[in-house]
């Protein structure tokens, strides 16, 4: 298959049939299946779909990949990044030895020197400044066992509240929206709902490029009789939009007005399930009052979408028999993120469409292991979806870890990433340990981020598989083993857990992230209440067994799983318990939610201000298992287009690259398909500005300037789209800082989920002289 053949050939199937198999295989040039010594089971780490994969190994080296034919997620198929991305593992510039900064330069050293430098620094800070001077910023790309170990180390070992993941930039809003509506994080639906739905609604989700195997599944249904209808909500005419029955292209940042308008149509037309609303929800009257203020004409004015298009979109949802909705960054990273994502949950609550085949909500994840970051409490919650504001939950966790409840910080919500960086800026945070994320490219307003990471007052540890833009600013760099070089489990966007086996050894002295964290814990000599080691584990399986105990009784219950079982069954969806040993496809089939005051993961927040609901107030209105219908009024974005910056700037992805390209730019096929940064604009705007396709242009925001090649695309006039993948590790003059989209984005976040707003900023565009092309 050519690299540009992204979705491959069709294997049509009708509703409620089994999705046919199609096994995709990619082997290194000159290698045939006969040369492969063994196929090692794993799953994808280049998106959240959780496609089951097998790594081809020959003489201790990775020589290819194929989809697992029997995996229920992909039935053998490969995403294009997975087809080639494995090549990065053997890249000659993999980090293979620790480095420490000496006289301003990073120099190679041995593990003992690097780790003792970190441990001594942490000891000193604990003695001089206390636990709040130390923070951890981790990922959505490590394994469950690694997050769990880190969570125990940070919360019970160090005792700091400053532990968050890059999942904050990614799916904090997914987690928050689920908590606000259903009382707990946890995906209601399953990817198998694609097989049953008659309408699939995609809200700010370019699934064709970002979870391309799920798009193949949708395409295969579209190619058969009785295809589902699609509703696409995206300001760009993506491949999804092109196949949609209704495409709504709202102005960036106006999702909430659109959602309120759609909900109003459902109410006005009686497309609601009164009995479900009465029996299983609270808050309908408030929502109904509020959305009555959003008739199609008003919404049309706000969103720049035709009033009749809004009616058509609502009818599609309202008359669906089996509605599947998916939500991603077009909502989560946009203005009023949580409030908008919650309205998608509300559609399903109003229509009573949850827990049945085809009736699902997928508040999507983005990163392969983001779900694990959240459930292990390496994000803004306590392990096992426990409520930091509920003393009984804190005591329960303390007893699992055998520590005093007072050791686990719970005086305030766990600190969110943007606030951790703020503390570093203010110098109260003096040590930051960054694992498997590259904030010097992926965080908003990069000039500020660079200045924080470069501060003299900050001791920066960076644990990665390559020397990234962030690593270059570190005091200590730790070389990690990558996927395929270590063992562990991880959980995709529909709660499916896969075990990823070790296929080959890591390069040089690189070590599994888990081993690095556990080494640190041993050096710090963290102990439990009885003086026993806090993290007594020596391998991933032992950590998994400990996590099973921690998760037992909570929604993300793993207690019925084991490595042996995962090897046998291939994959399992949590909750998986004694009573549900095969796992659980759909949550909430019984219409009972996790909202009871004693159970819930949060007492919730005001969706507009983010201010938390206090325990007393929540208990006074205990929803006792009914879902919460929460509504909110639309407000204008914080940085709307202006005379000086007339465009709405949005940022996002292309199918060929993963994030900051540390892996995909090292796979020649993928890099060749998208070697340089571009900016998309409409033909009308291009004409006004005298810009032709391919011209070098400059995009300016109140923060900075980026240079890119113009691409005339099918995008709403007035909107610019810039992929955020391109940083500086592979350019000749990195100091120019004129390539990364996040030079332009603003420091601002959703008040409820604290997720940064990467998709609503103002910008201007101008043609650069055509001769300056290629001068980078
Ligand atoms: N190829 C590839 N796949 C990936 C990744 C990758 O880097 N590359 N990353 C993975 C990760 S971590 C994530 S989080 C997911 C993200 O997956 P997606 O969310 O699908 O990807 P994005 O391109 O960030 O944004 C989706 C769409 O939001 C639209 N959008 C922008 N602003 C608005 C708005 O105001 N309203 C609406 N309705 N839409 C808007 C954009 O036009 C864009 O098409 O992808 C995962 N999969
Ligand atoms: N403007 C803009 N900015 C965005 C977004 C956007 O749409 N627009 N999207 C946001 C989203 S959704 C996300 S998820 C983030 C992603 O942002 P980042 O997390 O910064 O992106 P990655 O390039 O995936 O960084 C992961 C790092 O982990 C390393 N790594 C990979 N595997 C391992 C491993 O096993 N161990 C260790 N130790 N390291 C490993 C990789 O080499 C890489 O350096 O970006 C966010 N930033
Ligand atoms: Mo993400």
mmCIF file of C-alpha atoms in Angstrom, residues 239-413:
data_model
loop_
_atom_site.group_PDB
_atom_site.id
_atom_site.type_symbol
_atom_site.label_atom_id
_atom_site.label_comp_id
_atom_site.label_asym_id
_atom_site.label_seq_id
_atom_site.Cartn_x
_atom_site.Cartn_y
_atom_site.Cartn_z
ATOM 1 C CA UNK A 239 -12.819 13.844 4.879
ATOM 2 C CA UNK A 240 -15.493 13.233 7.521
ATOM 3 C CA UNK A 241 -17.414 16.322 6.442
ATOM 4 C CA UNK A 242 -17.309 15.187 2.819
ATOM 5 C CA UNK A 243 -19.170 11.983 3.701
ATOM 6 C CA UNK A 244 -21.624 13.658 6.085
ATOM 7 C CA UNK A 245 -25.352 14.046 5.470
ATOM 8 C CA UNK A 246 -25.151 17.295 7.398
ATOM 9 C CA UNK A 247 -21.975 19.309 7.868
ATOM 10 C CA UNK A 248 -22.157 22.209 10.306
ATOM 11 C CA UNK A 249 -19.095 24.472 10.149
ATOM 12 C CA UNK A 250 -19.368 26.806 13.136
ATOM 13 C CA UNK A 251 -17.049 29.721 13.671
ATOM 14 C CA UNK A 252 -14.291 28.517 15.994
ATOM 15 C CA UNK A 253 -15.226 28.996 19.619
ATOM 16 C CA UNK A 254 -19.000 28.941 19.144
ATOM 17 C CA UNK A 255 -19.681 25.249 19.850
ATOM 18 C CA UNK A 256 -21.796 25.917 22.920
ATOM 19 C CA UNK A 257 -24.243 28.163 21.072
ATOM 20 C CA UNK A 258 -24.612 25.499 18.398
ATOM 21 C CA UNK A 259 -25.171 22.743 20.947
ATOM 22 C CA UNK A 260 -27.768 24.815 22.776
ATOM 23 C CA UNK A 261 -29.491 25.370 19.445
ATOM 24 C CA UNK A 262 -29.517 21.641 18.642
ATOM 25 C CA UNK A 263 -30.861 20.808 22.107
ATOM 26 C CA UNK A 264 -33.602 23.398 21.734
ATOM 27 C CA UNK A 265 -34.768 21.714 18.546
ATOM 28 C CA UNK A 266 -34.869 18.342 20.321
ATOM 29 C CA UNK A 267 -37.037 19.794 23.077
ATOM 30 C CA UNK A 268 -39.304 21.842 20.813
ATOM 31 C CA UNK A 269 -39.918 18.930 18.462
ATOM 32 C CA UNK A 270 -40.454 16.431 21.245
ATOM 33 C CA UNK A 271 -37.514 14.282 20.173
ATOM 34 C CA UNK A 272 -36.912 13.365 23.783
ATOM 35 C CA UNK A 273 -37.534 10.369 26.031
ATOM 36 C CA UNK A 274 -39.694 11.757 28.857
ATOM 37 C CA UNK A 275 -39.630 8.577 30.865
ATOM 38 C CA UNK A 276 -35.850 8.247 30.780
ATOM 39 C CA UNK A 277 -35.480 11.905 31.737
ATOM 40 C CA UNK A 278 -37.887 11.490 34.661
ATOM 41 C CA UNK A 279 -36.428 8.251 35.990
ATOM 42 C CA UNK A 280 -32.742 8.719 35.391
ATOM 43 C CA UNK A 281 -31.771 12.400 35.313
ATOM 44 C CA UNK A 282 -31.934 15.691 37.205
ATOM 45 C CA UNK A 283 -31.725 19.196 35.740
ATOM 46 C CA UNK A 284 -33.910 18.900 32.646
ATOM 47 C CA UNK A 285 -36.120 21.907 33.482
ATOM 48 C CA UNK A 286 -33.130 24.240 33.769
ATOM 49 C CA UNK A 287 -31.728 23.038 30.482
ATOM 50 C CA UNK A 288 -35.049 23.345 28.757
ATOM 51 C CA UNK A 289 -35.442 26.965 29.980
ATOM 52 C CA UNK A 290 -31.937 27.889 28.955
ATOM 53 C CA UNK A 291 -31.925 26.400 25.476
ATOM 54 C CA UNK A 292 -35.279 28.002 24.684
ATOM 55 C CA UNK A 293 -33.171 31.160 24.265
ATOM 56 C CA UNK A 294 -31.316 29.583 21.308
ATOM 57 C CA UNK A 295 -33.674 29.471 18.317
ATOM 58 C CA UNK A 296 -31.982 28.577 15.000
ATOM 59 C CA UNK A 297 -31.878 32.167 13.756
ATOM 60 C CA UNK A 298 -30.001 33.412 16.812
ATOM 61 C CA UNK A 299 -27.617 30.454 16.711
ATOM 62 C CA UNK A 300 -27.096 31.069 13.019
ATOM 63 C CA UNK A 301 -25.981 34.633 13.787
ATOM 64 C CA UNK A 302 -23.514 33.503 16.452
ATOM 65 C CA UNK A 303 -22.060 30.474 14.674
ATOM 66 C CA UNK A 304 -22.283 31.564 11.065
ATOM 67 C CA UNK A 305 -24.200 28.391 10.189
ATOM 68 C CA UNK A 306 -27.446 28.414 8.198
ATOM 69 C CA UNK A 307 -30.583 28.216 10.358
ATOM 70 C CA UNK A 308 -31.970 25.442 8.187
ATOM 71 C CA UNK A 309 -28.735 23.512 8.444
ATOM 72 C CA UNK A 310 -29.128 23.627 12.220
ATOM 73 C CA UNK A 311 -32.687 22.306 11.862
ATOM 74 C CA UNK A 312 -31.479 19.516 9.573
ATOM 75 C CA UNK A 313 -28.710 18.586 11.971
ATOM 76 C CA UNK A 314 -31.142 18.483 14.879
ATOM 77 C CA UNK A 315 -33.609 16.358 12.924
ATOM 78 C CA UNK A 316 -30.868 13.859 12.132
ATOM 79 C CA UNK A 317 -30.069 13.502 15.824
ATOM 80 C CA UNK A 318 -33.686 13.733 16.895
ATOM 81 C CA UNK A 319 -34.981 11.002 14.611
ATOM 82 C CA UNK A 320 -32.048 8.629 15.087
ATOM 83 C CA UNK A 321 -32.964 5.228 16.484
ATOM 84 C CA UNK A 322 -29.418 4.418 17.520
ATOM 85 C CA UNK A 323 -27.232 7.486 17.885
ATOM 86 C CA UNK A 324 -23.476 7.272 18.391
ATOM 87 C CA UNK A 325 -21.704 10.540 19.224
ATOM 88 C CA UNK A 326 -17.991 11.193 19.366
ATOM 89 C CA UNK A 327 -16.266 14.313 20.693
ATOM 90 C CA UNK A 328 -12.665 15.449 20.428
ATOM 91 C CA UNK A 329 -10.347 18.425 20.226
ATOM 92 C CA UNK A 330 -12.577 20.691 18.160
ATOM 93 C CA UNK A 331 -14.579 20.820 21.404
ATOM 94 C CA UNK A 332 -12.016 20.039 24.102
ATOM 95 C CA UNK A 333 -9.476 22.643 22.986
ATOM 96 C CA UNK A 334 -11.973 25.269 22.015
ATOM 97 C CA UNK A 335 -13.769 27.965 23.938
ATOM 98 C CA UNK A 336 -16.234 26.755 26.633
ATOM 99 C CA UNK A 337 -14.855 23.268 26.229
ATOM 100 C CA UNK A 338 -16.418 21.379 29.111
ATOM 101 C CA UNK A 339 -19.751 23.161 28.794
ATOM 102 C CA UNK A 340 -19.921 22.170 25.110
ATOM 103 C CA UNK A 341 -18.802 18.564 25.606
ATOM 104 C CA UNK A 342 -21.397 18.141 28.364
ATOM 105 C CA UNK A 343 -24.136 19.110 25.899
ATOM 106 C CA UNK A 344 -23.256 16.056 23.820
ATOM 107 C CA UNK A 345 -23.883 13.931 26.918
ATOM 108 C CA UNK A 346 -27.156 15.818 27.321
ATOM 109 C CA UNK A 347 -28.315 14.846 23.839
ATOM 110 C CA UNK A 348 -27.987 11.217 24.878
ATOM 111 C CA UNK A 349 -29.660 11.778 28.231
ATOM 112 C CA UNK A 350 -32.582 13.601 26.629
ATOM 113 C CA UNK A 351 -32.966 10.855 24.068
ATOM 114 C CA UNK A 352 -32.383 8.012 26.557
ATOM 115 C CA UNK A 353 -29.710 6.650 24.284
ATOM 116 C CA UNK A 354 -27.035 5.058 26.421
ATOM 117 C CA UNK A 355 -25.947 1.549 27.222
ATOM 118 C CA UNK A 356 -27.555 -0.110 24.193
ATOM 119 C CA UNK A 357 -25.918 -1.271 20.938
ATOM 120 C CA UNK A 358 -25.389 1.740 18.704
ATOM 121 C CA UNK A 359 -26.378 4.220 21.431
ATOM 122 C CA UNK A 360 -23.112 5.460 22.804
ATOM 123 C CA UNK A 361 -21.204 8.541 23.731
ATOM 124 C CA UNK A 362 -17.475 8.457 23.070
ATOM 125 C CA UNK A 363 -15.859 11.409 24.802
ATOM 126 C CA UNK A 364 -12.733 10.398 22.959
ATOM 127 C CA UNK A 365 -9.218 10.139 24.196
ATOM 128 C CA UNK A 366 -6.372 11.232 21.985
ATOM 129 C CA UNK A 367 -3.246 9.602 23.301
ATOM 130 C CA UNK A 368 -2.885 5.840 23.471
ATOM 131 C CA UNK A 369 -2.695 5.640 27.256
ATOM 132 C CA UNK A 370 -4.463 8.824 28.361
ATOM 133 C CA UNK A 371 -7.157 6.784 30.070
ATOM 134 C CA UNK A 372 -4.504 5.243 32.309
ATOM 135 C CA UNK A 373 -3.030 8.606 33.259
ATOM 136 C CA UNK A 374 -6.477 9.612 34.435
ATOM 137 C CA UNK A 375 -7.463 6.422 36.223
ATOM 138 C CA UNK A 376 -4.110 6.029 37.997
ATOM 139 C CA UNK A 377 -4.353 9.571 39.327
ATOM 140 C CA UNK A 378 -1.294 10.796 37.481
ATOM 141 C CA UNK A 379 -3.628 13.516 36.272
ATOM 142 C CA UNK A 380 -5.848 15.842 38.284
ATOM 143 C CA UNK A 381 -7.575 13.164 40.314
ATOM 144 C CA UNK A 382 -6.729 10.559 42.887
ATOM 145 C CA UNK A 383 -6.026 6.987 41.813
ATOM 146 C CA UNK A 384 -9.081 4.891 41.011
ATOM 147 C CA UNK A 385 -11.282 7.861 40.103
ATOM 148 C CA UNK A 386 -11.381 8.817 43.782
ATOM 149 C CA UNK A 387 -12.738 12.170 44.868
ATOM 150 C CA UNK A 388 -10.017 14.306 46.480
ATOM 151 C CA UNK A 389 -12.740 16.335 48.248
ATOM 152 C CA UNK A 390 -14.280 13.248 49.882
ATOM 153 C CA UNK A 391 -12.328 12.364 53.071
ATOM 154 C CA UNK A 392 -13.611 8.780 52.936
ATOM 155 C CA UNK A 393 -12.058 8.333 49.477
ATOM 156 C CA UNK A 394 -8.743 9.750 50.647
ATOM 157 C CA UNK A 395 -8.779 7.413 53.668
ATOM 158 C CA UNK A 396 -9.549 4.453 51.430
ATOM 159 C CA UNK A 397 -6.650 5.282 49.138
ATOM 160 C CA UNK A 398 -4.369 5.781 52.130
ATOM 161 C CA UNK A 399 -5.295 2.336 53.351
ATOM 162 C CA UNK A 400 -4.566 0.784 49.925
ATOM 163 C CA UNK A 401 -1.126 2.405 50.046
ATOM 164 C CA UNK A 402 -0.755 1.827 53.786
ATOM 165 C CA UNK A 403 0.143 5.442 54.520
ATOM 166 C CA UNK A 404 -1.437 8.147 56.695
ATOM 167 C CA UNK A 405 -4.268 9.951 54.945
ATOM 168 C CA UNK A 406 -2.512 13.216 55.778
ATOM 169 C CA UNK A 407 0.421 12.183 53.554
ATOM 170 C CA UNK A 408 -1.739 12.375 50.425
ATOM 171 C CA UNK A 409 -2.278 16.037 49.585
ATOM 172 C CA UNK A 410 -5.986 16.802 49.430
ATOM 173 C CA UNK A 411 -6.199 20.378 50.663
ATOM 174 C CA UNK A 412 -6.960 21.471 47.107
ATOM 175 C CA UNK A 413 -7.556 19.775 43.764
#
